[in-house]
mmCIF file of C-alpha atoms in Angstrom:
data_model
loop_
_atom_site.group_PDB
_atom_site.id
_atom_site.type_symbol
_atom_site.label_atom_id
_atom_site.label_comp_id
_atom_site.label_asym_id
_atom_site.label_seq_id
_atom_site.Cartn_x
_atom_site.Cartn_y
_atom_site.Cartn_z
ATOM 1 C CA MET A 1 -159.680 60.988 -190.078
ATOM 2 C CA ARG A 2 -156.208 59.507 -189.700
ATOM 3 C CA ARG A 3 -155.898 56.291 -187.771
ATOM 4 C CA LYS A 4 -153.920 56.552 -184.565
ATOM 5 C CA LEU A 5 -150.520 54.908 -184.844
ATOM 6 C CA ARG A 6 -150.188 51.808 -182.711
ATOM 7 C CA PRO A 7 -147.087 51.762 -180.490
ATOM 8 C CA PRO A 8 -144.429 49.321 -181.705
ATOM 9 C CA ILE A 9 -143.612 48.368 -178.097
ATOM 10 C CA PRO A 10 -146.036 46.948 -175.517
ATOM 11 C CA PRO A 11 -147.177 48.614 -172.281
ATOM 12 C CA ARG A 12 -144.938 48.300 -169.245
ATOM 13 C CA HIS A 13 -146.351 48.129 -165.711
ATOM 14 C CA GLY A 14 -149.734 48.976 -167.216
ATOM 15 C CA LEU A 15 -148.389 52.151 -168.835
ATOM 16 C CA ASP A 16 -148.358 52.872 -172.551
ATOM 17 C CA PRO A 17 -145.059 54.121 -173.980
ATOM 18 C CA ALA A 18 -144.551 57.841 -174.496
ATOM 19 C CA ARG A 19 -144.762 58.998 -178.105
ATOM 20 C CA LEU A 20 -142.878 61.928 -179.641
ATOM 21 C CA LYS A 21 -143.262 63.384 -183.100
ATOM 22 C CA LEU A 22 -140.056 64.863 -184.447
ATOM 23 C CA PRO A 23 -140.210 68.387 -185.963
ATOM 24 C CA ALA A 24 -140.879 68.733 -189.680
ATOM 25 C CA GLU A 25 -137.683 70.741 -190.019
ATOM 26 C CA GLY A 26 -134.339 70.755 -188.236
ATOM 27 C CA ASP A 27 -130.603 70.499 -188.783
ATOM 28 C CA TRP A 28 -129.756 67.917 -186.120
ATOM 29 C CA PRO A 29 -127.436 65.283 -187.604
ATOM 30 C CA THR A 30 -128.765 62.474 -185.381
ATOM 31 C CA LEU A 31 -131.798 61.553 -183.304
ATOM 32 C CA LEU A 32 -129.529 61.661 -180.237
ATOM 33 C CA ALA A 33 -128.592 65.291 -180.895
ATOM 34 C CA HIS A 34 -132.256 66.243 -181.262
ATOM 35 C CA LEU A 35 -133.326 64.463 -178.070
ATOM 36 C CA VAL A 36 -130.527 66.080 -176.059
ATOM 37 C CA ASP A 37 -131.885 69.500 -177.102
ATOM 38 C CA ARG A 38 -135.521 68.523 -176.725
ATOM 39 C CA LEU A 39 -135.304 66.802 -173.332
ATOM 40 C CA PRO A 40 -133.157 69.146 -171.224
ATOM 41 C CA ARG A 41 -134.300 67.547 -167.948
ATOM 42 C CA VAL A 42 -132.826 64.206 -169.001
ATOM 43 C CA ALA A 43 -129.040 63.831 -168.822
ATOM 44 C CA PRO A 44 -127.445 63.393 -172.271
ATOM 45 C CA ASP A 45 -125.652 60.268 -171.034
ATOM 46 C CA ARG A 46 -129.023 58.768 -170.065
ATOM 47 C CA ILE A 47 -130.487 59.404 -173.527
ATOM 48 C CA GLU A 48 -127.434 57.819 -175.137
ATOM 49 C CA GLN A 49 -127.723 54.826 -172.798
ATOM 50 C CA MET A 50 -131.401 54.333 -173.735
ATOM 51 C CA LEU A 51 -130.468 54.297 -177.421
ATOM 52 C CA ARG A 52 -127.647 51.800 -176.846
ATOM 53 C CA GLU A 53 -130.028 49.570 -174.871
ATOM 54 C CA GLU A 54 -132.555 49.771 -177.751
ATOM 55 C CA ARG A 55 -135.207 51.301 -175.516
ATOM 56 C CA ILE A 56 -136.251 53.927 -178.080
ATOM 57 C CA HIS A 57 -138.231 52.627 -181.046
ATOM 58 C CA GLY A 58 -139.476 53.848 -184.388
ATOM 59 C CA LEU A 59 -142.193 52.202 -186.446
ATOM 60 C CA ASP A 60 -139.665 49.735 -187.875
ATOM 61 C CA GLY A 61 -137.901 48.756 -184.667
ATOM 62 C CA PRO A 62 -135.299 49.958 -182.147
ATOM 63 C CA LEU A 63 -133.165 53.014 -182.901
ATOM 64 C CA GLY A 64 -129.468 53.419 -182.137
ATOM 65 C CA VAL A 65 -127.054 56.196 -181.216
ATOM 66 C CA ASP A 66 -126.154 56.776 -184.887
ATOM 67 C CA THR A 67 -129.756 56.929 -186.131
ATOM 68 C CA PRO A 68 -130.093 60.043 -188.315
ATOM 69 C CA PHE A 69 -132.679 62.695 -187.486
ATOM 70 C CA GLU A 70 -135.766 62.025 -189.610
ATOM 71 C CA PRO A 71 -138.120 65.047 -189.806
ATOM 72 C CA GLY A 72 -141.762 64.335 -189.040
ATOM 73 C CA SER A 73 -141.209 60.778 -187.835
ATOM 74 C CA PHE A 74 -142.472 59.250 -184.585
ATOM 75 C CA ILE A 75 -140.578 57.572 -181.773
ATOM 76 C CA TRP A 76 -141.749 55.636 -178.716
ATOM 77 C CA PHE A 77 -140.095 54.890 -175.380
ATOM 78 C CA HIS A 78 -140.888 54.158 -171.761
ATOM 79 C CA ARG A 79 -139.940 56.930 -169.362
ATOM 80 C CA ASP A 80 -137.777 56.223 -166.340
ATOM 81 C CA LEU A 81 -139.983 55.767 -163.296
ATOM 82 C CA PRO A 82 -139.558 57.827 -160.119
ATOM 83 C CA ASP A 83 -138.892 56.208 -156.760
ATOM 84 C CA GLU A 84 -142.312 55.853 -155.146
ATOM 85 C CA VAL A 85 -143.533 55.167 -151.646
ATOM 86 C CA PRO A 86 -145.772 52.066 -151.716
ATOM 87 C CA VAL A 87 -149.349 52.879 -150.696
ATOM 88 C CA PRO A 88 -150.297 49.975 -148.376
ATOM 89 C CA PHE A 89 -154.041 49.901 -149.058
ATOM 90 C CA GLU A 90 -156.186 47.795 -151.356
ATOM 91 C CA ILE A 91 -158.592 48.861 -154.083
ATOM 92 C CA SER A 92 -162.011 47.228 -153.723
ATOM 93 C CA VAL A 93 -164.072 46.346 -156.781
ATOM 94 C CA VAL A 94 -167.645 47.598 -156.327
ATOM 95 C CA HIS A 95 -168.960 46.743 -159.812
ATOM 96 C CA ARG A 96 -167.639 45.255 -163.027
ATOM 97 C CA ASP A 97 -169.391 44.516 -166.292
ATOM 98 C CA GLU A 98 -168.477 44.430 -169.966
ATOM 99 C CA HIS A 99 -167.921 48.175 -170.215
ATOM 100 C CA LEU A 100 -167.546 49.646 -166.714
ATOM 101 C CA LEU A 101 -165.430 49.140 -163.628
ATOM 102 C CA VAL A 102 -166.347 50.950 -160.416
ATOM 103 C CA VAL A 103 -163.966 50.745 -157.470
ATOM 104 C CA ASP A 104 -163.502 52.058 -153.968
ATOM 105 C CA LYS A 105 -160.203 53.949 -154.056
ATOM 106 C CA PRO A 106 -158.414 54.207 -150.715
ATOM 107 C CA HIS A 107 -157.002 57.380 -149.235
ATOM 108 C CA PHE A 108 -153.447 58.337 -150.329
ATOM 109 C CA LEU A 109 -153.687 56.609 -153.733
ATOM 110 C CA ALA A 110 -153.769 58.889 -156.792
ATOM 111 C CA THR A 111 -156.308 58.088 -159.502
ATOM 112 C CA ILE A 112 -153.996 58.484 -162.524
ATOM 113 C CA PRO A 113 -150.234 58.803 -163.097
ATOM 114 C CA ARG A 114 -148.937 62.288 -162.463
ATOM 115 C CA GLY A 115 -145.742 63.793 -161.064
ATOM 116 C CA ARG A 116 -144.281 61.571 -158.361
ATOM 117 C CA HIS A 117 -147.152 59.078 -158.534
ATOM 118 C CA ILE A 118 -146.919 56.599 -161.426
ATOM 119 C CA LEU A 119 -147.057 52.932 -160.431
ATOM 120 C CA GLU A 120 -148.739 53.767 -157.129
ATOM 121 C CA THR A 121 -151.954 54.941 -158.796
ATOM 122 C CA ALA A 122 -155.363 53.344 -159.129
ATOM 123 C CA LEU A 123 -155.235 53.252 -162.931
ATOM 124 C CA VAL A 124 -151.877 51.486 -163.174
ATOM 125 C CA ARG A 125 -152.673 49.017 -160.404
ATOM 126 C CA LEU A 126 -156.007 48.072 -161.961
ATOM 127 C CA ARG A 127 -154.613 47.743 -165.483
ATOM 128 C CA ARG A 128 -151.948 45.401 -164.158
ATOM 129 C CA ASP A 129 -153.845 43.428 -161.527
ATOM 130 C CA LEU A 130 -157.069 42.938 -163.496
ATOM 131 C CA ASP A 131 -155.326 42.531 -166.871
ATOM 132 C CA LEU A 132 -157.204 45.475 -168.390
ATOM 133 C CA PRO A 133 -154.512 47.244 -170.461
ATOM 134 C CA HIS A 134 -156.968 49.673 -172.101
ATOM 135 C CA LEU A 135 -158.723 50.744 -168.899
ATOM 136 C CA SER A 136 -159.268 54.507 -168.671
ATOM 137 C CA PRO A 137 -160.801 56.788 -166.009
ATOM 138 C CA ALA A 138 -164.183 58.427 -166.609
ATOM 139 C CA HIS A 139 -163.319 61.057 -163.968
ATOM 140 C CA ARG A 140 -160.835 61.678 -161.172
ATOM 141 C CA LEU A 141 -160.769 61.726 -157.400
ATOM 142 C CA ASP A 142 -158.190 63.531 -155.257
ATOM 143 C CA ARG A 143 -155.344 61.387 -153.933
ATOM 144 C CA VAL A 144 -156.333 62.052 -150.313
ATOM 145 C CA THR A 145 -160.059 61.411 -150.848
ATOM 146 C CA ALA A 146 -161.414 57.859 -150.620
ATOM 147 C CA GLY A 147 -164.383 56.343 -152.383
ATOM 148 C CA LEU A 148 -165.965 55.646 -155.730
ATOM 149 C CA VAL A 149 -164.090 56.055 -158.997
ATOM 150 C CA MET A 150 -165.484 54.856 -162.337
ATOM 151 C CA PHE A 151 -163.312 53.476 -165.136
ATOM 152 C CA VAL A 152 -164.205 52.542 -168.702
ATOM 153 C CA ILE A 153 -163.122 49.116 -169.932
ATOM 154 C CA THR A 154 -164.142 49.511 -173.591
ATOM 155 C CA PRO A 155 -161.905 52.191 -175.201
ATOM 156 C CA GLU A 156 -164.409 53.363 -177.813
ATOM 157 C CA LEU A 157 -166.993 54.125 -175.106
ATOM 158 C CA ARG A 158 -164.736 56.294 -172.975
ATOM 159 C CA GLY A 159 -166.063 59.548 -174.458
ATOM 160 C CA LYS A 160 -169.700 58.697 -173.736
ATOM 161 C CA TYR A 161 -169.042 58.150 -170.031
ATOM 162 C CA GLN A 162 -166.609 61.050 -169.657
ATOM 163 C CA THR A 163 -169.233 63.339 -171.187
ATOM 164 C CA LEU A 164 -171.612 62.449 -168.355
ATOM 165 C CA PHE A 165 -169.190 63.989 -165.875
ATOM 166 C CA ARG A 166 -168.293 66.919 -168.098
ATOM 167 C CA ASP A 167 -171.953 67.830 -168.583
ATOM 168 C CA ARG A 168 -172.766 67.361 -164.864
ATOM 169 C CA ARG A 169 -175.210 64.536 -165.522
ATOM 170 C CA VAL A 170 -173.793 62.393 -162.724
ATOM 171 C CA HIS A 171 -175.315 62.739 -159.265
ATOM 172 C CA LYS A 172 -172.545 62.666 -156.655
ATOM 173 C CA GLU A 173 -172.836 62.426 -152.898
ATOM 174 C CA TYR A 174 -169.957 62.705 -150.462
ATOM 175 C CA GLU A 175 -169.634 62.117 -146.746
ATOM 176 C CA ALA A 176 -167.335 64.104 -144.473
ATOM 177 C CA ILE A 177 -166.430 64.110 -140.790
ATOM 178 C CA ALA A 178 -165.798 67.563 -139.344
ATOM 179 C CA PRO A 179 -166.379 69.506 -136.110
ATOM 180 C CA HIS A 180 -169.995 70.099 -135.137
ATOM 181 C CA ASP A 181 -171.023 73.738 -134.666
ATOM 182 C CA PRO A 182 -174.493 74.030 -133.107
ATOM 183 C CA ALA A 183 -174.723 77.634 -134.329
ATOM 184 C CA LEU A 184 -174.241 76.645 -137.971
ATOM 185 C CA GLU A 185 -177.608 76.587 -139.701
ATOM 186 C CA LEU A 186 -177.985 73.514 -141.887
ATOM 187 C CA PRO A 187 -179.011 72.359 -144.424
ATOM 188 C CA ARG A 188 -177.805 75.092 -146.710
ATOM 189 C CA THR A 189 -176.376 75.530 -150.193
ATOM 190 C CA VAL A 190 -172.986 77.204 -150.341
ATOM 191 C CA ARG A 191 -172.257 79.227 -153.472
ATOM 192 C CA SER A 192 -168.949 80.994 -154.045
ATOM 193 C CA ARG A 193 -166.154 81.662 -156.496
ATOM 194 C CA ILE A 194 -163.189 79.309 -156.098
ATOM 195 C CA VAL A 195 -159.870 80.030 -157.807
ATOM 196 C CA LYS A 196 -157.025 77.528 -158.102
ATOM 197 C CA GLU A 197 -153.803 78.827 -159.654
ATOM 198 C CA ARG A 198 -151.310 76.558 -161.395
ATOM 199 C CA GLY A 199 -148.353 75.865 -159.121
ATOM 200 C CA VAL A 200 -150.227 76.912 -155.967
ATOM 201 C CA LEU A 201 -151.268 73.993 -153.763
ATOM 202 C CA ALA A 202 -154.365 75.489 -152.146
ATOM 203 C CA ALA A 203 -157.419 77.020 -153.791
ATOM 204 C CA ARG A 204 -159.110 80.127 -152.448
ATOM 205 C CA GLU A 205 -162.472 81.856 -152.452
ATOM 206 C CA GLU A 206 -162.658 85.363 -153.850
ATOM 207 C CA PRO A 207 -165.314 87.878 -154.936
ATOM 208 C CA GLY A 208 -166.763 87.462 -158.400
ATOM 209 C CA PRO A 209 -169.162 85.309 -160.405
ATOM 210 C CA VAL A 210 -170.112 82.072 -158.628
ATOM 211 C CA ASN A 211 -168.483 78.956 -160.085
ATOM 212 C CA ALA A 212 -168.860 76.473 -157.187
ATOM 213 C CA GLU A 213 -171.999 75.188 -155.475
ATOM 214 C CA THR A 214 -172.369 72.587 -152.706
ATOM 215 C CA HIS A 215 -175.438 71.504 -150.771
ATOM 216 C CA VAL A 216 -174.473 70.725 -147.149
ATOM 217 C CA GLU A 217 -176.535 68.657 -144.707
ATOM 218 C CA LEU A 218 -175.790 67.458 -141.183
ATOM 219 C CA ALA A 219 -176.655 63.748 -141.055
ATOM 220 C CA GLU A 220 -175.904 63.339 -137.343
ATOM 221 C CA HIS A 221 -173.585 64.550 -134.615
ATOM 222 C CA ARG A 222 -172.039 63.325 -131.387
ATOM 223 C CA ASP A 223 -169.110 64.155 -129.104
ATOM 224 C CA GLY A 224 -168.341 67.407 -130.911
ATOM 225 C CA LEU A 225 -168.162 65.843 -134.369
ATOM 226 C CA GLY A 226 -170.600 65.978 -137.247
ATOM 227 C CA ARG A 227 -171.190 63.576 -140.109
ATOM 228 C CA TYR A 228 -172.022 65.692 -143.132
ATOM 229 C CA ARG A 229 -173.691 64.836 -146.443
ATOM 230 C CA LEU A 230 -172.338 66.901 -149.316
ATOM 231 C CA ILE A 231 -173.916 67.164 -152.760
ATOM 232 C CA PRO A 232 -171.844 69.233 -155.218
ATOM 233 C CA SER A 233 -173.486 70.741 -158.294
ATOM 234 C CA THR A 234 -170.078 71.748 -159.677
ATOM 235 C CA GLY A 235 -166.629 70.190 -159.605
ATOM 236 C CA ARG A 236 -164.027 72.807 -158.749
ATOM 237 C CA THR A 237 -160.682 71.664 -157.365
ATOM 238 C CA HIS A 238 -160.929 71.078 -153.578
ATOM 239 C CA GLN A 239 -164.481 72.476 -153.649
ATOM 240 C CA LEU A 240 -165.896 70.465 -150.736
ATOM 241 C CA ARG A 241 -162.857 71.083 -148.564
ATOM 242 C CA VAL A 242 -162.907 74.823 -149.295
ATOM 243 C CA HIS A 243 -166.643 75.150 -148.608
ATOM 244 C CA LEU A 244 -166.631 73.279 -145.290
ATOM 245 C CA SER A 245 -163.576 75.183 -144.149
ATOM 246 C CA GLY A 246 -165.307 78.411 -145.123
ATOM 247 C CA LEU A 247 -168.253 77.419 -142.918
ATOM 248 C CA GLY A 248 -165.872 77.078 -139.974
ATOM 249 C CA VAL A 249 -165.971 73.257 -139.883
ATOM 250 C CA PRO A 250 -162.869 72.043 -141.774
ATOM 251 C CA ILE A 251 -162.785 68.336 -142.589
ATOM 252 C CA LEU A 252 -160.733 66.204 -140.200
ATOM 253 C CA GLY A 253 -157.307 65.400 -141.603
ATOM 254 C CA ASP A 254 -157.301 68.280 -144.093
ATOM 255 C CA ASP A 255 -153.700 69.455 -144.499
ATOM 256 C CA PHE A 256 -154.657 72.292 -146.861
ATOM 257 C CA TYR A 257 -157.614 74.089 -145.276
ATOM 258 C CA PRO A 258 -157.823 76.303 -143.386
ATOM 259 C CA GLU A 259 -154.023 76.128 -142.980
ATOM 260 C CA LEU A 260 -151.477 74.532 -145.294
ATOM 261 C CA ARG A 261 -149.331 71.891 -143.569
ATOM 262 C CA GLU A 262 -146.649 69.792 -145.228
ATOM 263 C CA LYS A 263 -147.136 66.035 -144.962
ATOM 264 C CA PRO A 264 -144.528 63.502 -146.155
ATOM 265 C CA LEU A 265 -145.699 61.047 -148.816
ATOM 266 C CA ASP A 266 -144.915 58.126 -146.504
ATOM 267 C CA ASP A 267 -147.118 59.485 -143.710
ATOM 268 C CA PHE A 268 -150.379 57.552 -143.850
ATOM 269 C CA THR A 269 -151.752 58.825 -140.545
ATOM 270 C CA LYS A 270 -154.926 60.878 -140.084
ATOM 271 C CA PRO A 271 -156.374 60.416 -143.568
ATOM 272 C CA LEU A 272 -158.700 63.122 -144.839
ATOM 273 C CA GLN A 273 -162.198 62.236 -143.665
ATOM 274 C CA LEU A 274 -163.868 62.717 -147.025
ATOM 275 C CA LEU A 275 -165.551 59.884 -148.901
ATOM 276 C CA ALA A 276 -167.084 59.778 -152.391
ATOM 277 C CA LYS A 277 -170.173 57.843 -151.328
ATOM 278 C CA VAL A 278 -172.599 57.720 -154.288
ATOM 279 C CA LEU A 279 -172.456 57.898 -158.086
ATOM 280 C CA ALA A 280 -175.764 57.836 -159.975
ATOM 281 C CA PHE A 281 -176.572 58.468 -163.642
ATOM 282 C CA ASP A 282 -178.579 57.266 -166.617
ATOM 283 C CA ASP A 283 -176.423 54.929 -168.679
ATOM 284 C CA PRO A 284 -175.628 56.619 -172.021
ATOM 285 C CA LEU A 285 -175.850 53.271 -173.848
ATOM 286 C CA THR A 286 -179.156 51.934 -172.518
ATOM 287 C CA GLY A 287 -180.789 54.832 -170.657
ATOM 288 C CA THR A 288 -181.036 52.607 -167.591
ATOM 289 C CA PRO A 289 -180.628 54.390 -164.220
ATOM 290 C CA ARG A 290 -177.501 53.235 -162.437
ATOM 291 C CA ARG A 291 -176.470 53.896 -158.852
ATOM 292 C CA PHE A 292 -173.300 52.814 -157.057
ATOM 293 C CA THR A 293 -172.635 53.141 -153.334
ATOM 294 C CA SER A 294 -169.268 52.964 -151.602
ATOM 295 C CA GLY A 295 -168.629 50.110 -149.190
ATOM 296 C CA LEU A 296 -166.232 52.210 -147.103
ATOM 297 C CA ARG A 297 -166.789 54.073 -143.852
ATOM 298 C CA LEU A 298 -164.852 57.024 -142.496
ATOM 299 C CA SER A 299 -162.970 55.678 -139.510
ATOM 300 C CA ALA A 300 -162.878 58.868 -137.423
ATOM 301 C CA TRP A 301 -166.631 58.605 -136.919
ATOM 302 C CA ASP A 302 -166.409 55.061 -135.568
ATOM 303 C CA ASP A 303 -163.178 55.402 -133.593
ATOM 304 C CA LEU A 304 -161.605 58.844 -133.391
ATOM 305 C CA ALA A 305 -158.670 57.601 -131.289
ATOM 306 C CA ALA A 306 -157.777 54.896 -133.813
ATOM 307 C CA TRP A 307 -157.966 57.406 -136.683
ATOM 308 C CA ALA A 308 -155.605 59.784 -134.867
ATOM 309 C CA ALA A 309 -153.140 57.100 -133.722
ATOM 310 C CA PRO A 310 -149.946 56.488 -135.741
ATOM 311 C CA PRO A 311 -150.004 53.067 -137.459
ATOM 312 C CA ALA A 312 -147.578 50.451 -136.181
ATOM 313 C CA GLY A 313 -147.372 48.711 -139.562
ATOM 314 C CA THR A 314 -149.098 48.134 -142.861
ATOM 315 C CA GLY A 315 -151.972 46.185 -141.351
ATOM 316 C CA ASP A 316 -152.632 48.878 -138.777
ATOM 317 C CA ALA A 317 -152.328 51.576 -141.429
ATOM 318 C CA ALA A 318 -155.111 49.968 -143.415
ATOM 319 C CA ALA A 319 -157.312 49.930 -140.340
ATOM 320 C CA VAL A 320 -157.090 53.670 -139.744
ATOM 321 C CA THR A 321 -157.864 54.676 -143.295
ATOM 322 C CA CYS A 322 -161.393 53.384 -143.755
ATOM 323 C CA ALA A 323 -163.538 50.720 -142.218
ATOM 324 C CA ARG A 324 -165.063 48.418 -144.823
ATOM 325 C CA THR A 325 -168.694 47.381 -144.701
ATOM 326 C CA GLY A 326 -170.212 44.399 -146.454
ATOM 327 C CA SER A 327 -168.385 41.940 -148.672
ATOM 328 C CA ARG A 328 -166.490 43.205 -151.689
ATOM 329 C CA SER A 329 -164.217 41.454 -154.133
ATOM 330 C CA THR A 330 -160.749 42.994 -154.216
ATOM 331 C CA ALA A 331 -158.176 43.444 -156.922
ATOM 332 C CA PRO A 332 -155.510 40.740 -156.477
#
């Protein structure tokens, strides 16, 4: 097995540099000419500027505008970052040991870099703030969902913990706040086929073989609202949101189900009232049972008016997202 090449430039903002392997064949006279063809979304002037500023590196150092095209070689560079809206909420550390980091992710913060969310993601923040440059996620949680996310600190153990999630050997429990329907018979297990197409924001249920299963319980209800306990056996995209909506009790703050509504990225009002509450599994290294519980509460259950009110500032915004229970250390 070939050893993975180590980048010749360090991470930036907690992000590793991008790596490109040049084609084994090609008639480009220079690296610049190749990159202009290969990266059509990047302006040619920008590529030339990056080469002049020595921001593109090979194994032996920075490359310039006159660097010849070298078939089969590797180059590294840091991508330009998009303009991002700061997410004004903290990440709370629930557990940390030699190998694992478990955190409470707030609403509106993506788990990993993707699309318009790069620096404002849990992974990048934690790598930077906790000085853990090799931190990697064992699984993912939707940007609009709050609660437990587990990261692996030791790179060589990442596969063992990711396999737990892939093989459905992690017990997950979620909490949701949604309308209460006295006619809805609960508990029940919802089984359906959920389809999510690339490029389409919302998933849908359709006839066919079942691929999504969620056990739904009503923990309590008052004033027309219910607090639901959700235990998924599968992990389809938006599964819990689709299933509750299909039962006629869509989760409060859901901008996708049952009706798609556009919400600006800087709008931190009415967060989705869905919380990843519990993660439990047998540790793949020791066999020891492990169980982690979120320290967050869904604010609509405690104060519906405060959840629905527009925040006056960052401090108020944090108050309407989740109420915190107990003491937790926080990432600086």
